[in-house]
mmCIF file of C-alpha atoms in Angstrom:
data_model
loop_
_atom_site.group_PDB
_atom_site.id
_atom_site.type_symbol
_atom_site.label_atom_id
_atom_site.label_comp_id
_atom_site.label_asym_id
_atom_site.label_seq_id
_atom_site.Cartn_x
_atom_site.Cartn_y
_atom_site.Cartn_z
ATOM 1 C CA SER A 23 0.065 -0.078 -0.069
ATOM 2 C CA GLN A 24 0.942 3.602 -0.397
ATOM 3 C CA LYS A 25 3.148 4.883 2.371
ATOM 4 C CA ILE A 26 4.432 8.436 3.007
ATOM 5 C CA GLU A 27 7.047 8.987 5.560
ATOM 6 C CA GLN A 28 7.929 12.114 7.570
ATOM 7 C CA ASN A 29 10.153 12.385 10.554
ATOM 8 C CA SER A 30 7.752 11.974 13.633
ATOM 9 C CA GLU A 31 10.381 13.763 15.981
ATOM 10 C CA ALA A 32 10.070 17.384 16.220
ATOM 11 C CA LEU A 33 12.773 19.338 14.509
ATOM 12 C CA ASN A 34 14.546 22.335 16.832
ATOM 13 C CA ILE A 35 16.482 24.747 15.328
ATOM 14 C CA GLN A 36 17.804 28.115 16.136
ATOM 15 C CA GLU A 37 16.367 31.169 14.447
ATOM 16 C CA GLY A 38 18.491 32.313 11.265
ATOM 17 C CA LYS A 39 19.240 28.632 10.452
ATOM 18 C CA THR A 40 17.818 26.615 7.589
ATOM 19 C CA ALA A 41 15.237 23.859 8.382
ATOM 20 C CA THR A 42 15.172 20.987 6.118
ATOM 21 C CA LEU A 43 12.071 18.495 6.310
ATOM 22 C CA THR A 44 12.112 15.142 4.512
ATOM 23 C CA CYS A 45 9.130 13.387 3.092
ATOM 24 C CA ASN A 46 9.915 9.776 1.725
ATOM 25 C CA TYR A 47 7.250 7.632 -0.106
ATOM 26 C CA THR A 48 6.827 3.756 -1.327
ATOM 27 C CA ASN A 49 4.548 2.215 -3.698
ATOM 28 C CA TYR A 50 3.492 5.242 -5.469
ATOM 29 C CA SER A 51 4.333 7.295 -8.481
ATOM 30 C CA PRO A 52 2.831 10.657 -7.810
ATOM 31 C CA ALA A 53 2.214 13.201 -10.652
ATOM 32 C CA TYR A 54 2.920 16.109 -8.019
ATOM 33 C CA LEU A 55 3.579 16.662 -4.242
ATOM 34 C CA GLN A 56 2.425 19.429 -2.127
ATOM 35 C CA TRP A 57 3.544 20.937 1.249
ATOM 36 C CA TYR A 58 1.251 22.474 3.740
ATOM 37 C CA ARG A 59 1.721 24.041 6.966
ATOM 38 C CA GLN A 60 -0.626 23.566 10.046
ATOM 39 C CA ASP A 61 -1.035 25.295 13.282
ATOM 40 C CA PRO A 62 -2.763 23.840 16.295
ATOM 41 C CA GLY A 63 -6.287 23.802 16.078
ATOM 42 C CA ARG A 64 -6.359 25.065 12.343
ATOM 43 C CA GLY A 65 -6.508 23.641 8.993
ATOM 44 C CA PRO A 66 -3.599 23.089 6.617
ATOM 45 C CA VAL A 67 -2.529 25.854 4.661
ATOM 46 C CA PHE A 68 -1.151 25.405 1.308
ATOM 47 C CA LEU A 69 2.595 26.393 0.661
ATOM 48 C CA LEU A 70 4.331 24.944 -2.577
ATOM 49 C CA LEU A 71 3.060 22.468 -5.115
ATOM 50 C CA ILE A 72 5.999 20.723 -7.448
ATOM 51 C CA ARG A 73 5.487 18.524 -10.274
ATOM 52 C CA GLU A 74 7.026 15.294 -10.955
ATOM 53 C CA ASN A 75 8.854 16.631 -13.937
ATOM 54 C CA GLU A 76 10.422 19.434 -11.907
ATOM 55 C CA LYS A 77 13.309 19.193 -9.762
ATOM 56 C CA GLU A 78 13.039 22.385 -7.842
ATOM 57 C CA LYS A 79 10.780 25.054 -6.630
ATOM 58 C CA ARG A 80 11.093 28.379 -4.802
ATOM 59 C CA LYS A 81 8.970 30.630 -3.025
ATOM 60 C CA GLU A 82 10.508 33.548 -1.109
ATOM 61 C CA ARG A 83 12.333 31.792 1.868
ATOM 62 C CA LEU A 84 10.901 28.340 1.055
ATOM 63 C CA LYS A 85 12.485 25.751 -1.265
ATOM 64 C CA VAL A 86 11.096 22.236 -2.365
ATOM 65 C CA THR A 87 12.980 19.521 -4.118
ATOM 66 C CA PHE A 88 11.589 16.378 -5.710
ATOM 67 C CA ASP A 89 13.529 13.547 -6.662
ATOM 68 C CA THR A 90 11.236 10.664 -8.206
ATOM 69 C CA THR A 91 14.239 8.106 -8.318
ATOM 70 C CA LEU A 92 15.044 8.404 -4.625
ATOM 71 C CA LYS A 93 11.267 8.658 -4.161
ATOM 72 C CA GLN A 94 11.931 11.766 -1.612
ATOM 73 C CA SER A 95 10.944 15.505 -1.319
ATOM 74 C CA LEU A 96 13.050 18.036 0.787
ATOM 75 C CA PHE A 97 11.319 20.831 2.085
ATOM 76 C CA HIS A 98 13.769 24.010 3.074
ATOM 77 C CA ILE A 99 12.922 27.114 4.929
ATOM 78 C CA THR A 100 16.023 29.382 4.716
ATOM 79 C CA ALA A 101 16.611 32.207 7.596
ATOM 80 C CA SER A 102 13.865 30.634 9.725
ATOM 81 C CA GLN A 103 11.882 32.434 12.158
ATOM 82 C CA PRO A 104 10.036 31.720 15.375
ATOM 83 C CA ALA A 105 6.876 32.050 13.514
ATOM 84 C CA ASP A 106 7.526 29.467 11.013
ATOM 85 C CA SER A 107 7.008 26.881 13.828
ATOM 86 C CA ALA A 108 4.223 24.633 13.166
ATOM 87 C CA THR A 109 3.561 21.148 11.731
ATOM 88 C CA TYR A 110 4.549 20.674 7.815
ATOM 89 C CA LEU A 111 2.805 18.172 5.866
ATOM 90 C CA CYS A 112 3.542 16.675 2.479
ATOM 91 C CA ALA A 113 0.851 15.255 0.226
ATOM 92 C CA LEU A 114 0.994 13.136 -2.904
ATOM 93 C CA GLY A 115 -1.474 13.376 -5.895
ATOM 94 C CA ASP A 116 -1.986 11.795 -9.270
ATOM 95 C CA THR A 117 -3.385 13.554 -12.186
ATOM 96 C CA GLY A 118 -7.020 13.868 -12.146
ATOM 97 C CA PHE A 119 -8.895 15.184 -8.971
ATOM 98 C CA GLN A 120 -7.286 16.244 -5.825
ATOM 99 C CA LYS A 121 -7.142 12.912 -3.710
ATOM 100 C CA LEU A 122 -4.194 13.792 -1.771
ATOM 101 C CA VAL A 123 -2.501 11.387 0.372
ATOM 102 C CA PHE A 124 -0.782 13.127 3.287
ATOM 103 C CA GLY A 125 1.908 12.067 5.614
ATOM 104 C CA THR A 126 1.750 12.577 9.247
ATOM 105 C CA GLY A 127 3.637 15.674 9.436
ATOM 106 C CA THR A 128 6.783 17.051 11.011
ATOM 107 C CA ARG A 129 6.678 19.695 13.707
ATOM 108 C CA LEU A 130 9.339 22.371 13.585
ATOM 109 C CA LEU A 131 10.175 24.613 16.431
ATOM 110 C CA VAL A 132 12.240 27.514 15.811
ATOM 111 C CA SER A 133 13.975 29.099 18.969
ATOM 112 C CA PRO A 134 14.669 32.867 19.209
ATOM 113 C CA ASN B 24 -13.110 36.798 0.061
ATOM 114 C CA ALA B 25 -14.246 34.504 2.813
ATOM 115 C CA GLY B 26 -12.390 31.152 3.039
ATOM 116 C CA VAL B 27 -13.582 27.715 3.742
ATOM 117 C CA MET B 28 -16.049 28.061 6.374
ATOM 118 C CA GLN B 29 -16.818 25.081 8.727
ATOM 119 C CA ASN B 30 -19.284 24.579 11.508
ATOM 120 C CA PRO B 31 -19.301 23.890 14.323
ATOM 121 C CA ARG B 32 -15.828 24.108 15.422
ATOM 122 C CA HIS B 33 -16.561 21.885 18.332
ATOM 123 C CA LEU B 34 -19.373 18.954 18.484
ATOM 124 C CA VAL B 35 -19.809 16.779 21.456
ATOM 125 C CA ARG B 36 -22.210 13.841 20.858
ATOM 126 C CA ARG B 37 -23.044 10.960 22.970
ATOM 127 C CA ARG B 38 -22.823 7.140 21.542
ATOM 128 C CA GLY B 39 -25.432 6.650 19.268
ATOM 129 C CA GLN B 40 -26.303 10.233 18.296
ATOM 130 C CA GLU B 41 -25.919 11.576 15.030
ATOM 131 C CA ALA B 42 -23.496 14.277 14.244
ATOM 132 C CA ARG B 43 -23.679 16.750 11.188
ATOM 133 C CA LEU B 44 -20.952 18.621 10.096
ATOM 134 C CA ARG B 45 -21.415 21.660 7.392
ATOM 135 C CA CYS B 46 -18.863 23.140 5.171
ATOM 136 C CA SER B 47 -19.229 26.172 2.966
ATOM 137 C CA PRO B 48 -16.587 26.280 0.261
ATOM 138 C CA MET B 49 -14.564 29.207 -0.933
ATOM 139 C CA LYS B 50 -16.726 31.517 -3.422
ATOM 140 C CA GLY B 51 -16.340 30.342 -6.859
ATOM 141 C CA HIS B 52 -15.302 26.936 -5.844
ATOM 142 C CA SER B 53 -17.437 23.849 -6.963
ATOM 143 C CA HIS B 54 -15.291 20.813 -5.609
ATOM 144 C CA VAL B 55 -15.463 19.897 -1.849
ATOM 145 C CA TYR B 56 -13.394 17.376 -0.220
ATOM 146 C CA TRP B 57 -13.924 15.846 3.423
ATOM 147 C CA TYR B 58 -10.668 14.491 5.367
ATOM 148 C CA ARG B 59 -10.444 12.990 8.775
ATOM 149 C CA GLN B 60 -7.455 13.622 11.024
ATOM 150 C CA LEU B 61 -7.005 11.307 14.013
ATOM 151 C CA PRO B 62 -4.506 12.207 16.975
ATOM 152 C CA GLU B 63 -0.991 11.230 15.651
ATOM 153 C CA GLU B 64 -2.112 10.229 12.257
ATOM 154 C CA GLY B 65 -2.128 12.191 9.041
ATOM 155 C CA LEU B 66 -5.228 13.428 7.237
ATOM 156 C CA LYS B 67 -7.241 10.700 5.550
ATOM 157 C CA PHE B 68 -9.233 11.364 2.461
ATOM 158 C CA MET B 69 -12.964 10.358 2.986
ATOM 159 C CA VAL B 70 -15.010 11.779 0.081
ATOM 160 C CA TYR B 71 -15.007 14.110 -3.102
ATOM 161 C CA LEU B 72 -18.090 16.046 -4.125
ATOM 162 C CA GLN B 73 -19.241 18.373 -6.787
ATOM 163 C CA LYS B 74 -22.544 20.139 -6.671
ATOM 164 C CA GLU B 75 -25.203 17.337 -6.508
ATOM 165 C CA ASN B 76 -22.571 14.504 -7.275
ATOM 166 C CA ILE B 77 -20.475 12.336 -5.226
ATOM 167 C CA ILE B 78 -17.381 11.700 -7.227
ATOM 168 C CA ASP B 79 -15.467 9.510 -4.954
ATOM 169 C CA GLU B 80 -16.248 8.029 -1.728
ATOM 170 C CA SER B 81 -13.710 5.382 -1.456
ATOM 171 C CA GLY B 82 -12.468 6.555 1.954
ATOM 172 C CA MET B 83 -15.540 6.817 3.599
ATOM 173 C CA PRO B 84 -16.625 3.895 5.854
ATOM 174 C CA LYS B 85 -19.350 1.663 4.374
ATOM 175 C CA GLU B 86 -21.749 2.322 7.166
ATOM 176 C CA ARG B 87 -23.019 5.255 9.380
ATOM 177 C CA PHE B 88 -21.313 7.816 7.193
ATOM 178 C CA SER B 89 -22.646 9.832 4.290
ATOM 179 C CA ALA B 90 -21.831 13.196 2.549
ATOM 180 C CA GLU B 91 -23.917 15.293 0.472
ATOM 181 C CA PHE B 92 -23.312 18.806 -1.517
ATOM 182 C CA PRO B 93 -26.791 20.028 -2.598
ATOM 183 C CA LYS B 94 -27.318 22.601 -5.476
ATOM 184 C CA GLU B 95 -27.913 25.116 -2.828
ATOM 185 C CA GLY B 96 -26.466 25.335 0.809
ATOM 186 C CA PRO B 97 -23.355 23.828 2.259
ATOM 187 C CA SER B 98 -21.836 20.406 2.104
ATOM 188 C CA ILE B 99 -23.039 18.167 4.716
ATOM 189 C CA LEU B 100 -20.927 15.260 6.431
ATOM 190 C CA ARG B 101 -23.231 13.268 8.527
ATOM 191 C CA ILE B 102 -22.381 10.419 10.968
ATOM 192 C CA GLN B 103 -25.022 8.399 12.294
ATOM 193 C CA GLN B 104 -25.118 6.213 15.447
ATOM 194 C CA VAL B 105 -21.642 7.610 16.566
ATOM 195 C CA VAL B 106 -19.154 5.714 18.332
ATOM 196 C CA ARG B 107 -15.865 6.620 20.132
ATOM 197 C CA GLY B 108 -13.772 5.858 17.440
ATOM 198 C CA ASP B 109 -15.371 8.596 15.373
ATOM 199 C CA SER B 110 -13.708 11.041 17.780
ATOM 200 C CA ALA B 111 -11.531 13.059 15.532
ATOM 201 C CA ALA B 112 -11.088 16.291 13.680
ATOM 202 C CA TYR B 113 -12.914 16.614 10.278
ATOM 203 C CA PHE B 114 -11.628 18.946 7.788
ATOM 204 C CA CYS B 115 -13.368 20.488 4.558
ATOM 205 C CA ALA B 116 -11.333 21.738 1.611
ATOM 206 C CA SER B 117 -12.330 23.184 -1.699
ATOM 207 C CA SER B 118 -10.968 23.783 -5.005
ATOM 208 C CA PRO B 119 -12.150 25.787 -7.972
ATOM 209 C CA PRO B 120 -13.440 24.013 -11.165
ATOM 210 C CA GLY B 121 -10.951 23.274 -13.887
ATOM 211 C CA PRO B 122 -8.210 20.709 -14.579
ATOM 212 C CA ARG B 123 -7.066 18.933 -11.496
ATOM 213 C CA GLY B 124 -3.509 18.634 -10.230
ATOM 214 C CA ASN B 125 -2.937 22.416 -10.582
ATOM 215 C CA SER B 126 -4.957 23.810 -7.718
ATOM 216 C CA PRO B 127 -3.941 23.534 -4.278
ATOM 217 C CA LEU B 128 -6.765 22.693 -1.641
ATOM 218 C CA HIS B 129 -7.977 25.428 0.509
ATOM 219 C CA PHE B 130 -8.885 23.944 3.913
ATOM 220 C CA GLY B 131 -11.333 25.189 6.649
ATOM 221 C CA ASN B 132 -10.246 25.045 10.224
ATOM 222 C CA GLY B 133 -12.186 21.726 11.020
ATOM 223 C CA THR B 134 -14.736 20.599 13.226
ATOM 224 C CA ARG B 135 -13.516 18.533 16.414
ATOM 225 C CA LEU B 136 -15.901 16.029 17.207
ATOM 226 C CA THR B 137 -15.833 14.332 20.631
ATOM 227 C CA VAL B 138 -18.141 11.315 21.231
ATOM 228 C CA THR B 139 -18.759 10.686 24.824
#
């Protein structure tokens, strides 16, 4: 069955450093991958989408890579800030409608 | 432009009662999705609807759960005869019409259902 793995342990980093979160998947060939941010008690908020034929995508301080050979995506936040503290979810999808398969998320804590 | 609105935010039901969760998609969005999130688990797809049509309900439990998205009004997720295992956060998301795969999902802030 399809499986998405995100580091279940919280990632603690200092303000100003680059945070790198990992998303690995098996038994799946997604057409695209999305990253979302979720704060406690709130719904996920879309951050970035990257397609299978794209290696890298950037948006302001965010960067996503997608390696379909390794079946892995890396999500980077540069110059991290305490306000970046949240849980980050990766989600995989096929062409067609948006039946996204979500990972369990990694909690990021940025200390001042 | 209001986002996806879900209500109630919190719902407490006793075992055996019915739970009705409502979702109003973003303006201009005609596709609605329901996801369930259990503690320490990821979001799990339940059902995908368009106006008056269920497109995919492969994630819905076979019994007690139903969903609709009428021509007028919000989408409703209905859980009959709730059990403690139904306690979870239920999220609704919407997306605009058009080719899929390019649009992110816009989520509401969820309904937290507690079954006592």
